[in-house]
Amino acid sequence: MEVKRGTAGKPVEAGHVKTPSIFVHGLRLGDRLYTFILIRFLVVGAIVVGAFFAPVVVGIQDLDVAGLVSLAAVLGGCNVITFLVVRPYHRNADRAAEARRFLEGVLHVTIFIDFICLTVAIWLVGGPQSPFQAFFIFHVIIASVLLSTRAAYIHTGIGYVLLTALVVGTWRGWIPPHYPRGAVPCGGILEGRYILTLLVVQGMLFALTALLLTHLMNLLRTDEAELVDANEELSRLSEMRRDFLHIAMHNLRSPVGAVSMMLSNMTSGYGGTLSEQHRQWVDRSQQRLEELSRFIHDLQFLSATEAGALEEHAEPVDMRDLLGRLVEENQDLARAREHVMTFESDDEAASVAGIPRLLREALVNLITNAITYTPEGGRITVRVQKRDQRVRVEVEDNGIGIALEDQGRLFQEFVRVQRDDAPTTKAPGSGLGLSIVRRIVEAHGGRVQIISELDKGSTFVVELPAA
Ligand code: ADP
């Protein structure tokens, strides 16, 4: 069956507020280390490939290929060990949090081994004149981002000492030089002034990088701590609100039931005949009570979707069957407003995994809204079809429609749209219906959209994963 759009207008999805997240802090130490290890495997590969290709492709001469490959083997071996040690903590935030000190230790050792390997690599590729010295900064950055301020400074210091030892050692002739021709600009000519300039510039670079990054990381950590606190406070308040809702609902339900029963006793004449005036008052009280109990009923569903009721076992629900029955059950209501309500469906089964009671509540809300917010003599079509592993339900009416600016917020609690030129908007209601629809649909892994145009009509689209 081809589902036609009855109304023009862009689909607007049910929106809700998302908790902000800072990407740096979203990653746990285990995950960060794991990423770091994967990058190091790439570096090992790059050293081996570079050692073989640099002489052949770029024409670098006197390159110590055996030395570089041995270095890659040592680095790769260490990395395999680290990989095996860290793997159990990858994507396991709780375990990583428990073993935080241990993982920090692993990180210290790996950064230290990296510095040693890097120093050897630089020695093999030109020492004081090697362009690869820049890789020292990379490790200063990693240490500053992943470790505490003190640890970052210690690693920066270690890196600088190693670089100084290499540069000064080569200059003084204590370390045999390696000058692969082509990779190093002026092999062999080392002056004290050059060595001094190099060490001062590198020292400043190391210090500034570490200072700036640790400062930034401290700011981010403070923000993160504030966010965590705010989040905890929010959860606490949300729990309080839920408890309050429960108590309020519980305490409201029984008196409303009791008063309603006493009023119907009065209308039935058990306490004597009522005057016309009394009968009117009683009728009006009953109407108001009816609205109040509908409101309590809505609140109950709202709290059911919050309190994890959806974790109850879901069961296969045939949406064709459910919608067919709902359309049938609501025909009287539609006829009372002189609407023509029809149901269309595919021949294919359209089952979803869900909780029938909740799905029913969501769909009833959409159908009764369509009946309510369409002026008398309207046309309402309920459709269901299966589309690429999703079941799509449409409730279309040719009613008053919804302005674009109102569409996004309709799914929030207690939002109602009142229009003086559309008397149907004055219908009694709580403004909770659509928020219940959204919660139920999202809790089932689906989504809701509105396609609507003012004064032309609305189509509410619910998409759920097919079972
Ligand atoms: P309630 O119906 O209790 O007011 P809902 O959350 O179900 O609460 O609906 C919120 C508002 O959305 C309604 O007050 C109405 O203004 C608007 N609305 C919902 N469905 C339709 C519809 N089919 N056509 C036009 N407006 C609608």
Short mmCIF file of C-alpha atoms and ligand atoms in Angstrom, two decimals:
data_model
loop_
_atom_site.label_atom_id
_atom_site.label_comp_id
_atom_site.label_asym_id
_atom_site.label_seq_id
_atom_site.Cartn_x
_atom_site.Cartn_y
_atom_site.Cartn_z
CA MET A 1 0.00 0.00 0.00
CA GLU A 2 1.34 3.42 -0.86
CA VAL A 3 0.84 5.86 1.98
CA LYS A 4 -0.06 9.30 0.68
CA ARG A 5 0.59 12.48 2.59
CA GLY A 6 -2.68 14.26 3.16
CA THR A 7 -1.04 17.49 4.20
CA ALA A 8 1.92 19.49 3.05
CA GLY A 9 4.62 20.68 5.40
CA LYS A 10 7.92 19.40 6.68
CA PRO A 11 8.03 16.57 9.22
CA VAL A 12 8.90 17.83 12.69
CA GLU A 13 10.37 15.33 15.08
CA ALA A 14 9.48 15.15 18.75
CA GLY A 15 12.36 16.99 20.45
CA HIS A 16 13.70 16.82 23.94
CA VAL A 17 16.57 18.28 25.92
CA LYS A 18 19.84 16.38 25.68
CA THR A 19 22.48 16.30 28.40
CA PRO A 20 25.63 18.11 27.20
CA SER A 21 28.82 16.11 27.03
CA ILE A 22 32.50 17.00 26.77
CA PHE A 23 34.22 14.61 24.43
CA VAL A 24 37.55 14.59 26.22
CA HIS A 25 35.92 13.43 29.41
CA GLY A 26 33.50 11.07 27.76
CA LEU A 27 36.41 8.72 27.11
CA ARG A 28 37.56 6.62 30.04
CA LEU A 29 41.24 6.02 30.78
CA GLY A 30 41.04 2.38 29.56
CA ASP A 31 39.62 3.57 26.23
CA ARG A 32 42.15 6.37 25.88
CA LEU A 33 45.02 3.99 26.49
CA TYR A 34 43.55 1.56 24.01
CA THR A 35 43.40 4.25 21.30
CA PHE A 36 46.94 5.26 22.17
CA ILE A 37 48.08 1.62 21.71
CA LEU A 38 46.39 1.36 18.33
CA ILE A 39 48.11 4.55 17.20
CA ARG A 40 51.45 3.10 18.36
CA PHE A 41 50.89 0.00 16.19
CA LEU A 42 50.53 2.38 13.25
CA VAL A 43 53.79 4.10 14.25
CA VAL A 44 55.56 0.71 14.37
CA GLY A 45 54.28 -0.02 10.86
CA ALA A 46 55.33 3.45 9.69
CA ILE A 47 58.91 2.94 11.01
CA VAL A 48 59.25 -0.39 9.18
CA VAL A 49 57.74 0.93 5.94
CA GLY A 50 59.82 4.13 6.18
CA ALA A 51 63.04 2.18 6.84
CA PHE A 52 62.55 0.11 3.66
CA PHE A 53 61.11 2.77 1.38
CA ALA A 54 63.18 5.82 2.32
CA PRO A 55 66.34 4.51 0.59
CA VAL A 56 64.44 3.13 -2.42
CA VAL A 57 61.79 5.77 -3.05
CA VAL A 58 63.29 8.97 -1.60
CA GLY A 59 66.92 8.04 -2.17
CA ILE A 60 68.09 8.40 1.45
CA GLN A 61 71.60 6.97 1.87
CA ASP A 62 73.39 5.45 4.86
CA LEU A 63 70.15 4.78 6.68
CA ASP A 64 70.53 2.19 9.46
CA VAL A 65 67.65 -0.01 8.29
CA ALA A 66 68.52 -2.91 10.61
CA GLY A 67 68.66 -0.52 13.58
CA LEU A 68 65.27 1.00 12.74
CA VAL A 69 63.61 -2.39 12.19
CA SER A 70 65.02 -3.68 15.50
CA LEU A 71 63.68 -0.59 17.21
CA ALA A 72 60.25 -1.15 15.61
CA ALA A 73 60.36 -4.77 16.83
CA VAL A 74 61.11 -3.68 20.41
CA LEU A 75 58.39 -1.02 20.33
CA GLY A 76 55.91 -3.44 18.73
CA GLY A 77 56.70 -6.12 21.34
CA CYS A 78 56.17 -3.68 24.22
CA ASN A 79 52.96 -2.55 22.56
CA VAL A 80 51.61 -6.10 22.25
CA ILE A 81 52.19 -6.60 25.99
CA THR A 82 50.47 -3.27 26.78
CA PHE A 83 47.61 -4.20 24.46
CA LEU A 84 47.02 -7.48 26.31
CA VAL A 85 47.20 -5.74 29.67
CA VAL A 86 44.80 -2.92 28.71
CA ARG A 87 42.28 -4.86 26.62
CA PRO A 88 40.09 -6.01 29.54
CA TYR A 89 39.54 -2.35 30.49
CA HIS A 90 38.51 -1.24 27.02
CA ARG A 91 34.81 -0.27 26.91
CA ASN A 92 34.47 -1.26 30.52
CA ALA A 93 34.24 2.03 32.36
CA ASP A 94 33.51 0.49 35.77
CA ARG A 95 36.45 -1.87 35.65
CA ALA A 96 38.71 0.91 34.35
CA ALA A 97 37.57 3.21 37.17
CA GLU A 98 38.44 0.55 39.76
CA ALA A 99 41.87 0.03 38.21
CA ARG A 100 42.57 3.70 37.62
CA ARG A 101 45.89 3.73 39.49
CA PHE A 102 47.09 0.65 37.67
CA LEU A 103 46.14 2.09 34.27
CA GLU A 104 47.87 5.34 35.11
CA GLY A 105 50.97 3.31 35.95
CA VAL A 106 50.75 1.56 32.58
CA LEU A 107 50.44 4.93 30.87
CA HIS A 108 53.53 6.26 32.70
CA VAL A 109 55.57 3.24 31.65
CA THR A 110 54.41 3.37 28.02
CA ILE A 111 55.14 7.07 27.68
CA PHE A 112 58.58 6.48 29.21
CA ILE A 113 59.29 3.59 26.78
CA ASP A 114 58.09 5.80 23.93
CA PHE A 115 60.52 8.54 24.91
CA ILE A 116 63.41 6.06 24.99
CA CYS A 117 62.43 4.56 21.60
CA LEU A 118 61.92 8.02 20.15
CA THR A 119 65.37 9.12 21.34
CA VAL A 120 66.91 6.05 19.71
CA ALA A 121 64.93 6.68 16.49
CA ILE A 122 66.08 10.29 16.38
CA TRP A 123 69.66 9.20 17.02
CA LEU A 124 69.40 6.80 14.02
CA VAL A 125 67.94 9.51 11.80
CA GLY A 126 70.29 12.45 12.31
CA GLY A 127 70.40 13.15 16.07
CA PRO A 128 70.61 16.91 16.69
CA GLN A 129 69.67 17.63 13.09
CA SER A 130 66.81 15.16 12.80
CA PRO A 131 63.45 16.54 11.64
CA PHE A 132 61.82 13.81 13.78
CA GLN A 133 62.54 15.74 16.98
CA ALA A 134 59.06 17.22 16.61
CA PHE A 135 57.66 13.89 17.79
CA PHE A 136 58.85 14.70 21.31
CA ILE A 137 56.17 17.38 21.45
CA PHE A 138 53.55 14.80 20.54
CA HIS A 139 54.37 12.90 23.73
CA VAL A 140 54.38 16.04 25.82
CA ILE A 141 50.85 16.64 24.50
CA ILE A 142 49.72 13.11 25.33
CA ALA A 143 51.15 13.30 28.85
CA SER A 144 49.53 16.71 29.44
CA VAL A 145 46.13 15.57 28.21
CA LEU A 146 45.98 12.18 29.87
CA LEU A 147 47.89 12.58 33.11
CA SER A 148 47.87 14.86 36.12
CA THR A 149 49.68 18.18 35.93
CA ARG A 150 52.59 16.91 38.04
CA ALA A 151 52.99 13.74 35.99
CA ALA A 152 52.83 15.76 32.77
CA TYR A 153 55.67 18.01 33.97
CA ILE A 154 57.73 15.00 35.04
CA HIS A 155 57.34 13.39 31.59
CA THR A 156 58.10 16.66 29.86
CA GLY A 157 61.27 16.89 31.99
CA ILE A 158 62.26 13.30 31.16
CA GLY A 159 61.73 13.95 27.45
CA TYR A 160 63.83 17.10 27.60
CA VAL A 161 66.64 15.39 29.52
CA LEU A 162 66.75 12.56 26.94
CA LEU A 163 66.81 15.02 24.03
CA THR A 164 69.55 17.06 25.72
CA ALA A 165 71.59 13.91 26.41
CA LEU A 166 71.32 12.88 22.76
CA VAL A 167 72.15 16.30 21.36
CA VAL A 168 75.01 17.08 23.73
CA GLY A 169 76.32 13.47 23.55
CA THR A 170 76.46 13.61 19.75
CA TRP A 171 78.00 17.07 19.73
CA ARG A 172 80.71 16.09 22.20
CA GLY A 173 81.38 12.83 20.33
CA TRP A 174 80.28 10.57 23.23
CA ILE A 175 77.60 9.00 21.05
CA PRO A 176 78.47 7.74 17.54
CA PRO A 177 76.54 9.91 15.03
CA HIS A 178 74.19 8.62 12.32
CA TYR A 179 73.69 11.01 9.44
CA PRO A 180 71.61 9.41 6.68
CA ARG A 181 72.33 11.58 3.65
CA GLY A 182 69.22 13.21 2.25
CA ALA A 183 67.34 13.07 5.57
CA VAL A 184 69.70 15.47 7.37
CA PRO A 185 70.51 18.91 5.92
CA CYS A 186 74.19 19.36 6.75
CA GLY A 187 75.41 16.10 8.21
CA GLY A 188 78.34 16.26 10.53
CA ILE A 189 78.78 20.00 11.04
CA LEU A 190 77.77 20.79 14.62
CA GLU A 191 78.49 24.03 16.34
CA GLY A 192 78.07 24.85 20.01
CA ARG A 193 75.87 27.84 19.11
CA TYR A 194 73.52 25.63 17.11
CA ILE A 195 73.30 23.12 19.97
CA LEU A 196 72.52 25.93 22.43
CA THR A 197 69.85 27.46 20.18
CA LEU A 198 68.31 24.04 19.58
CA LEU A 199 68.09 23.22 23.28
CA VAL A 200 66.70 26.65 24.22
CA VAL A 201 64.06 26.55 21.48
CA GLN A 202 63.06 22.96 22.24
CA GLY A 203 63.04 23.72 25.98
CA MET A 204 60.69 26.66 25.44
CA LEU A 205 58.47 24.58 23.18
CA PHE A 206 58.29 21.73 25.69
CA ALA A 207 57.57 24.06 28.61
CA LEU A 208 54.96 26.17 26.80
CA THR A 209 53.13 23.14 25.44
CA ALA A 210 53.01 21.46 28.83
CA LEU A 211 51.98 24.69 30.60
CA LEU A 212 49.24 25.58 28.18
CA LEU A 213 47.78 22.12 27.86
CA THR A 214 47.82 21.25 31.55
CA HIS A 215 46.16 24.60 32.27
CA LEU A 216 43.46 23.88 29.67
CA MET A 217 42.97 20.35 30.95
CA ASN A 218 42.58 21.64 34.50
CA LEU A 219 39.87 24.03 33.32
CA LEU A 220 38.11 21.19 31.53
CA ARG A 221 38.39 18.92 34.56
CA THR A 222 36.88 21.61 36.79
CA ASP A 223 34.01 22.01 34.30
CA GLU A 224 33.57 18.27 34.22
CA ALA A 225 33.42 18.07 38.01
CA GLU A 226 30.77 20.83 38.00
CA LEU A 227 28.80 18.97 35.33
CA VAL A 228 28.96 15.76 37.30
CA ASP A 229 27.70 17.59 40.42
CA ALA A 230 24.91 19.25 38.45
CA ASN A 231 23.95 15.93 36.96
CA GLU A 232 23.78 14.29 40.37
CA GLU A 233 21.65 17.13 41.66
CA LEU A 234 19.34 16.77 38.65
CA SER A 235 18.96 13.03 39.25
CA ARG A 236 18.17 13.70 42.90
CA LEU A 237 15.53 16.30 42.00
CA SER A 238 14.09 14.05 39.34
CA GLU A 239 13.78 11.24 41.88
CA MET A 240 12.09 13.59 44.33
CA ARG A 241 9.67 14.69 41.62
CA ARG A 242 8.87 11.09 40.79
CA ASP A 243 8.24 10.21 44.43
CA PHE A 244 6.09 13.29 44.80
CA LEU A 245 4.10 12.33 41.70
CA HIS A 246 3.55 8.86 43.07
CA ILE A 247 2.32 10.11 46.42
CA ALA A 248 0.11 12.76 44.79
CA MET A 249 -1.44 10.23 42.42
CA HIS A 250 -2.00 7.72 45.15
CA ASN A 251 -3.61 10.26 47.45
CA LEU A 252 -5.79 11.72 44.70
CA ARG A 253 -7.14 8.52 43.22
CA SER A 254 -9.17 7.25 46.14
CA PRO A 255 -10.93 10.54 47.12
CA VAL A 256 -11.78 11.19 43.45
CA GLY A 257 -13.28 7.70 43.19
CA ALA A 258 -15.22 8.15 46.43
CA VAL A 259 -16.61 11.59 45.53
CA SER A 260 -17.54 10.36 42.07
CA MET A 261 -19.46 7.44 43.61
CA MET A 262 -21.31 9.70 46.03
CA LEU A 263 -22.28 12.06 43.22
CA SER A 264 -23.66 9.21 41.14
CA ASN A 265 -25.63 8.06 44.22
CA MET A 266 -27.11 11.54 44.36
CA THR A 267 -28.02 11.58 40.64
CA SER A 268 -29.56 8.13 41.04
CA GLY A 269 -31.83 9.64 43.69
CA TYR A 270 -30.64 7.55 46.66
CA GLY A 271 -30.54 10.55 48.98
CA GLY A 272 -33.89 11.95 47.81
CA THR A 273 -34.97 13.83 44.71
CA LEU A 274 -32.68 16.63 43.53
CA SER A 275 -33.95 19.99 42.41
CA GLU A 276 -33.11 21.04 38.84
CA GLN A 277 -30.46 23.43 40.16
CA HIS A 278 -28.87 20.72 42.32
CA ARG A 279 -28.86 18.27 39.42
CA GLN A 280 -27.00 20.83 37.24
CA TRP A 281 -24.39 21.38 39.95
CA VAL A 282 -23.93 17.67 40.43
CA ASP A 283 -23.60 17.12 36.64
CA ARG A 284 -20.99 19.84 36.40
CA SER A 285 -19.09 18.43 39.37
CA GLN A 286 -19.12 15.02 37.73
CA GLN A 287 -17.72 16.48 34.50
CA ARG A 288 -14.91 18.21 36.37
CA LEU A 289 -14.17 15.03 38.27
CA GLU A 290 -14.08 13.11 35.01
CA GLU A 291 -11.44 15.56 33.71
CA LEU A 292 -9.49 15.21 36.94
CA SER A 293 -9.47 11.42 36.76
CA ARG A 294 -8.34 11.57 33.10
CA PHE A 295 -5.51 13.82 34.23
CA ILE A 296 -4.52 11.38 36.98
CA HIS A 297 -4.67 8.57 34.43
CA ASP A 298 -2.31 10.53 32.11
CA LEU A 299 0.09 11.21 34.97
CA GLN A 300 0.08 7.53 35.79
CA PHE A 301 1.23 6.65 32.27
CA LEU A 302 3.83 9.36 32.34
CA SER A 303 5.35 7.95 35.50
CA ALA A 304 5.07 4.39 34.15
CA THR A 305 7.38 5.26 31.25
CA GLU A 306 9.81 6.90 33.68
CA ALA A 307 9.96 4.26 36.36
CA GLY A 308 11.38 1.58 34.12
CA ALA A 309 8.03 -0.16 33.58
CA LEU A 310 9.17 -0.71 30.01
CA GLU A 311 11.84 -3.06 31.19
CA GLU A 312 9.04 -5.52 31.83
CA HIS A 313 9.09 -8.22 29.22
CA ALA A 314 8.04 -6.88 25.86
CA GLU A 315 5.87 -9.15 23.73
CA PRO A 316 5.04 -9.23 20.02
CA VAL A 317 2.22 -6.81 19.28
CA ASP A 318 0.45 -6.97 15.93
CA MET A 319 -0.07 -3.32 15.09
CA ARG A 320 -2.65 -4.05 12.37
CA ASP A 321 -4.72 -5.88 14.88
CA LEU A 322 -4.30 -3.28 17.60
CA LEU A 323 -5.04 -0.30 15.33
CA GLY A 324 -8.00 -2.05 13.71
CA ARG A 325 -9.52 -2.58 17.14
CA LEU A 326 -8.77 0.98 18.27
CA VAL A 327 -10.41 2.46 15.16
CA GLU A 328 -13.44 0.26 15.80
CA GLU A 329 -13.63 1.22 19.49
CA ASN A 330 -13.45 4.92 18.67
CA GLN A 331 -15.95 4.89 15.81
CA ASP A 332 -18.79 6.04 18.10
CA LEU A 333 -16.74 9.00 19.26
CA ALA A 334 -15.91 9.89 15.64
CA ARG A 335 -19.53 9.49 14.52
CA ALA A 336 -20.69 11.72 17.35
CA ARG A 337 -18.63 14.46 15.69
CA GLU A 338 -19.82 13.37 12.24
CA HIS A 339 -16.33 12.35 11.13
CA VAL A 340 -15.61 9.57 8.69
CA MET A 341 -12.82 7.48 10.17
CA THR A 342 -11.17 4.79 8.04
CA PHE A 343 -8.43 2.28 8.57
CA GLU A 344 -5.91 1.23 5.90
CA SER A 345 -3.26 -1.44 6.21
CA ASP A 346 -0.83 -3.57 4.26
CA ASP A 347 -1.42 -7.25 3.84
CA GLU A 348 1.96 -7.88 5.38
CA ALA A 349 2.13 -8.53 9.15
CA ALA A 350 3.33 -5.48 11.10
CA SER A 351 4.45 -6.71 14.50
CA VAL A 352 6.58 -4.82 16.97
CA ALA A 353 8.07 -5.91 20.27
CA GLY A 354 6.42 -3.89 22.99
CA ILE A 355 4.07 -3.56 25.88
CA PRO A 356 0.52 -3.66 24.50
CA ARG A 357 -0.96 -1.52 27.30
CA LEU A 358 1.48 1.33 26.58
CA LEU A 359 1.34 1.12 22.78
CA ARG A 360 -2.42 1.17 23.01
CA GLU A 361 -2.30 4.28 25.19
CA ALA A 362 -0.03 6.10 22.73
CA LEU A 363 -2.17 5.29 19.69
CA VAL A 364 -5.46 6.06 21.44
CA ASN A 365 -4.04 9.49 22.25
CA LEU A 366 -3.31 10.18 18.59
CA ILE A 367 -6.70 8.93 17.41
CA THR A 368 -8.72 10.84 20.01
CA ASN A 369 -6.67 13.98 19.31
CA ALA A 370 -7.48 13.68 15.61
CA ILE A 371 -11.18 13.34 16.49
CA THR A 372 -11.04 16.24 18.95
CA TYR A 373 -9.02 18.70 16.91
CA THR A 374 -10.95 18.26 13.66
CA PRO A 375 -14.10 20.34 13.18
CA GLU A 376 -17.29 18.34 12.73
CA GLY A 377 -17.71 16.37 9.51
CA GLY A 378 -13.98 15.72 9.11
CA ARG A 379 -12.02 12.88 7.58
CA ILE A 380 -9.64 10.78 9.68
CA THR A 381 -7.46 8.03 8.27
CA VAL A 382 -5.40 5.61 10.32
CA ARG A 383 -2.78 3.66 8.38
CA VAL A 384 -0.20 1.05 9.17
CA GLN A 385 2.46 -0.42 6.95
CA LYS A 386 5.77 -2.25 7.25
CA ARG A 387 8.71 -0.48 5.66
CA ASP A 388 12.31 -1.75 5.78
CA GLN A 389 12.26 -3.32 9.21
CA ARG A 390 10.12 -0.53 10.61
CA VAL A 391 6.42 -0.36 11.27
CA ARG A 392 4.99 3.00 10.28
CA VAL A 393 1.71 4.23 11.69
CA GLU A 394 0.01 7.38 10.39
CA VAL A 395 -2.95 9.14 11.94
CA GLU A 396 -4.11 11.75 9.45
CA ASP A 397 -6.88 14.30 9.84
CA ASN A 398 -8.11 17.30 7.91
CA GLY A 399 -8.60 19.35 11.06
CA ILE A 400 -7.30 22.65 12.36
CA GLY A 401 -3.62 21.81 11.84
CA ILE A 402 -0.70 23.07 13.91
CA ALA A 403 1.50 26.11 13.18
CA LEU A 404 5.13 25.26 12.43
CA GLU A 405 6.42 27.19 15.46
CA ASP A 406 4.20 25.11 17.79
CA GLN A 407 5.00 21.72 16.32
CA GLY A 408 8.34 21.09 18.08
CA ARG A 409 7.13 21.96 21.58
CA LEU A 410 3.87 20.01 21.48
CA PHE A 411 5.64 16.93 22.75
CA GLN A 412 6.68 18.63 25.97
CA GLU A 413 4.58 18.16 29.09
CA PHE A 414 1.57 20.43 29.63
CA VAL A 415 1.85 22.21 26.28
CA ARG A 416 -1.49 23.05 24.66
CA VAL A 417 -2.20 25.35 21.74
CA GLN A 418 -5.18 27.65 22.14
CA ARG A 419 -6.58 29.57 19.17
CA ASP A 420 -9.50 31.95 19.40
CA ASP A 421 -10.46 31.18 15.79
CA ALA A 422 -10.50 27.41 16.42
CA PRO A 423 -13.07 26.48 19.07
CA THR A 424 -11.85 22.84 19.11
CA THR A 425 -8.67 23.98 20.85
CA LYS A 426 -10.83 24.86 23.86
CA ALA A 427 -11.62 21.14 24.31
CA PRO A 428 -10.74 19.94 27.80
CA GLY A 429 -7.30 18.37 28.04
CA SER A 430 -4.14 18.28 30.13
CA GLY A 431 -1.47 18.84 27.48
CA LEU A 432 0.14 15.57 28.57
CA GLY A 433 -1.12 13.29 25.79
CA LEU A 434 1.58 13.90 23.19
CA SER A 435 4.40 13.83 25.74
CA ILE A 436 3.12 10.42 26.80
CA VAL A 437 3.05 9.37 23.13
CA ARG A 438 6.65 10.50 22.67
CA ARG A 439 7.92 8.78 25.80
CA ILE A 440 6.19 5.52 24.99
CA VAL A 441 7.34 5.50 21.37
CA GLU A 442 10.93 6.41 22.27
CA ALA A 443 11.02 3.83 25.03
CA HIS A 444 10.15 1.28 22.33
CA GLY A 445 13.07 2.46 20.19
CA GLY A 446 10.88 4.47 17.81
CA ARG A 447 10.19 8.08 16.94
CA VAL A 448 7.22 10.40 16.35
CA GLN A 449 6.88 13.12 13.75
CA ILE A 450 4.24 15.68 12.86
CA ILE A 451 3.47 16.75 9.32
CA SER A 452 0.98 19.56 9.58
CA GLU A 453 -0.24 22.72 8.00
CA LEU A 454 -2.45 25.28 9.70
CA ASP A 455 -6.15 24.91 8.82
CA LYS A 456 -5.44 22.01 6.47
CA GLY A 457 -4.82 19.12 8.82
CA SER A 458 -2.18 17.05 10.57
CA THR A 459 -0.54 13.68 10.16
CA PHE A 460 1.14 12.14 13.18
CA VAL A 461 3.68 9.52 12.13
CA VAL A 462 4.95 6.88 14.53
CA GLU A 463 7.80 4.63 13.44
CA LEU A 464 8.73 1.59 15.51
CA PRO A 465 11.30 -1.15 14.91
CA ALA A 466 9.57 -4.22 13.47
CA ALA A 467 9.76 -7.36 15.58
P1 ADP B 1 -4.33 17.65 25.14
O1 ADP B 1 -5.03 17.02 23.98
O2 ADP B 1 -4.72 17.07 26.44
O3 ADP B 1 -4.35 19.13 25.11
P2 ADP B 1 -1.95 16.67 23.88
O4 ADP B 1 -0.56 16.61 24.39
O5 ADP B 1 -2.56 15.42 23.39
O6 ADP B 1 -2.80 17.28 25.04
O7 ADP B 1 -2.01 17.73 22.74
C1 ADP B 1 -1.35 18.98 22.93
C2 ADP B 1 -1.88 20.00 21.96
O8 ADP B 1 -1.53 19.62 20.63
C3 ADP B 1 -3.39 20.09 21.95
O9 ADP B 1 -3.81 20.97 22.96
C4 ADP B 1 -3.68 20.62 20.56
O10 ADP B 1 -3.55 22.02 20.56
C5 ADP B 1 -2.54 20.05 19.73
N1 ADP B 1 -2.94 18.89 18.92
C6 ADP B 1 -2.77 17.57 19.24
N2 ADP B 1 -3.24 16.79 18.26
C7 ADP B 1 -3.70 17.60 17.29
C8 ADP B 1 -4.30 17.40 16.00
N3 ADP B 1 -4.51 16.16 15.50
N4 ADP B 1 -4.64 18.50 15.28
C9 ADP B 1 -4.41 19.73 15.75
N5 ADP B 1 -3.86 20.00 16.96
C10 ADP B 1 -3.50 18.95 17.72
#
